[in-house]
Amino acid sequence: MEREILALIGSHRQMTRAELANIIGKSAGTITSRLNQLIDKGLIKRQGSRHDPKQTYVLQ
C-alpha cells in the first residue's frame, strides 16, 4: 500500500487523506497510519495545519 500511496501522490503532485482513502478503498485511519509511516521515513511531508481537513501530502 505504501508504494500505491507514493505513486498516487507523485502523479497528482498532492493529495488529501480523504482522496487517498477513496481511491485506495481503505479507511481513513488505515491511510493515516501509512501516511505517518511515510512521513517518518522522510518520503512525504504534510502541507497545511495538522488539524485542517484539507491538509495535503506531497513527496519530500
Short mmCIF file of C-alpha atoms in Angstrom, two decimals:
data_model
loop_
_atom_site.label_atom_id
_atom_site.label_comp_id
_atom_site.label_asym_id
_atom_site.label_seq_id
_atom_site.Cartn_x
_atom_site.Cartn_y
_atom_site.Cartn_z
CA MET A 1 0.00 0.00 0.00
CA GLU A 2 2.91 2.39 0.64
CA ARG A 3 4.01 2.14 -2.99
CA GLU A 4 0.47 2.85 -4.14
CA ILE A 5 0.26 5.94 -1.92
CA LEU A 6 3.63 7.20 -3.19
CA ALA A 7 2.61 6.61 -6.81
CA LEU A 8 -0.69 8.45 -6.36
CA ILE A 9 0.90 11.42 -4.62
CA GLY A 10 3.61 11.52 -7.28
CA SER A 11 1.17 11.51 -10.16
CA HIS A 12 -1.20 14.08 -8.62
CA ARG A 13 1.56 16.23 -7.02
CA GLN A 14 -0.50 16.49 -3.82
CA MET A 15 -3.43 14.62 -2.30
CA THR A 16 -5.61 14.74 0.79
CA ARG A 17 -6.06 11.81 3.13
CA ALA A 18 -9.71 11.52 2.03
CA GLU A 19 -8.74 11.38 -1.65
CA LEU A 20 -6.22 8.63 -0.96
CA ALA A 21 -8.68 6.63 1.16
CA ASN A 22 -11.35 6.91 -1.54
CA ILE A 23 -9.07 5.82 -4.40
CA ILE A 24 -7.32 3.02 -2.49
CA GLY A 25 -10.52 1.81 -0.83
CA LYS A 26 -9.20 1.72 2.74
CA SER A 27 -10.39 3.52 5.87
CA ALA A 28 -9.13 6.98 6.74
CA GLY A 29 -7.48 5.51 9.84
CA THR A 30 -5.53 2.97 7.79
CA ILE A 31 -4.41 5.66 5.36
CA THR A 32 -3.39 7.95 8.23
CA SER A 33 -1.20 5.23 9.72
CA ARG A 34 0.53 4.63 6.39
CA LEU A 35 0.97 8.37 5.77
CA ASN A 36 2.58 8.80 9.19
CA GLN A 37 4.97 5.92 8.44
CA LEU A 38 5.93 7.54 5.13
CA ILE A 39 6.49 10.87 6.89
CA ASP A 40 8.69 9.17 9.50
CA LYS A 41 10.74 7.61 6.67
CA GLY A 42 11.19 11.06 5.09
CA LEU A 43 9.40 10.10 1.86
CA ILE A 44 6.47 12.54 2.08
CA LYS A 45 5.54 15.66 4.02
CA ARG A 46 2.36 17.38 5.15
CA GLN A 47 1.25 20.74 3.81
CA GLY A 48 -1.11 22.80 5.91
CA SER A 49 -2.20 22.63 9.53
CA ARG A 50 -2.26 19.19 11.14
CA HIS A 51 -5.94 19.71 12.07
CA ASP A 52 -7.04 21.07 8.69
CA PRO A 53 -9.23 18.55 6.81
CA LYS A 54 -7.87 19.98 3.55
CA GLN A 55 -4.29 19.23 4.55
CA THR A 56 -2.39 17.70 1.66
CA TYR A 57 0.54 15.34 1.34
CA VAL A 58 3.38 15.78 -1.13
CA LEU A 59 6.55 13.90 -1.98
CA GLN A 60 9.57 15.01 0.02
#
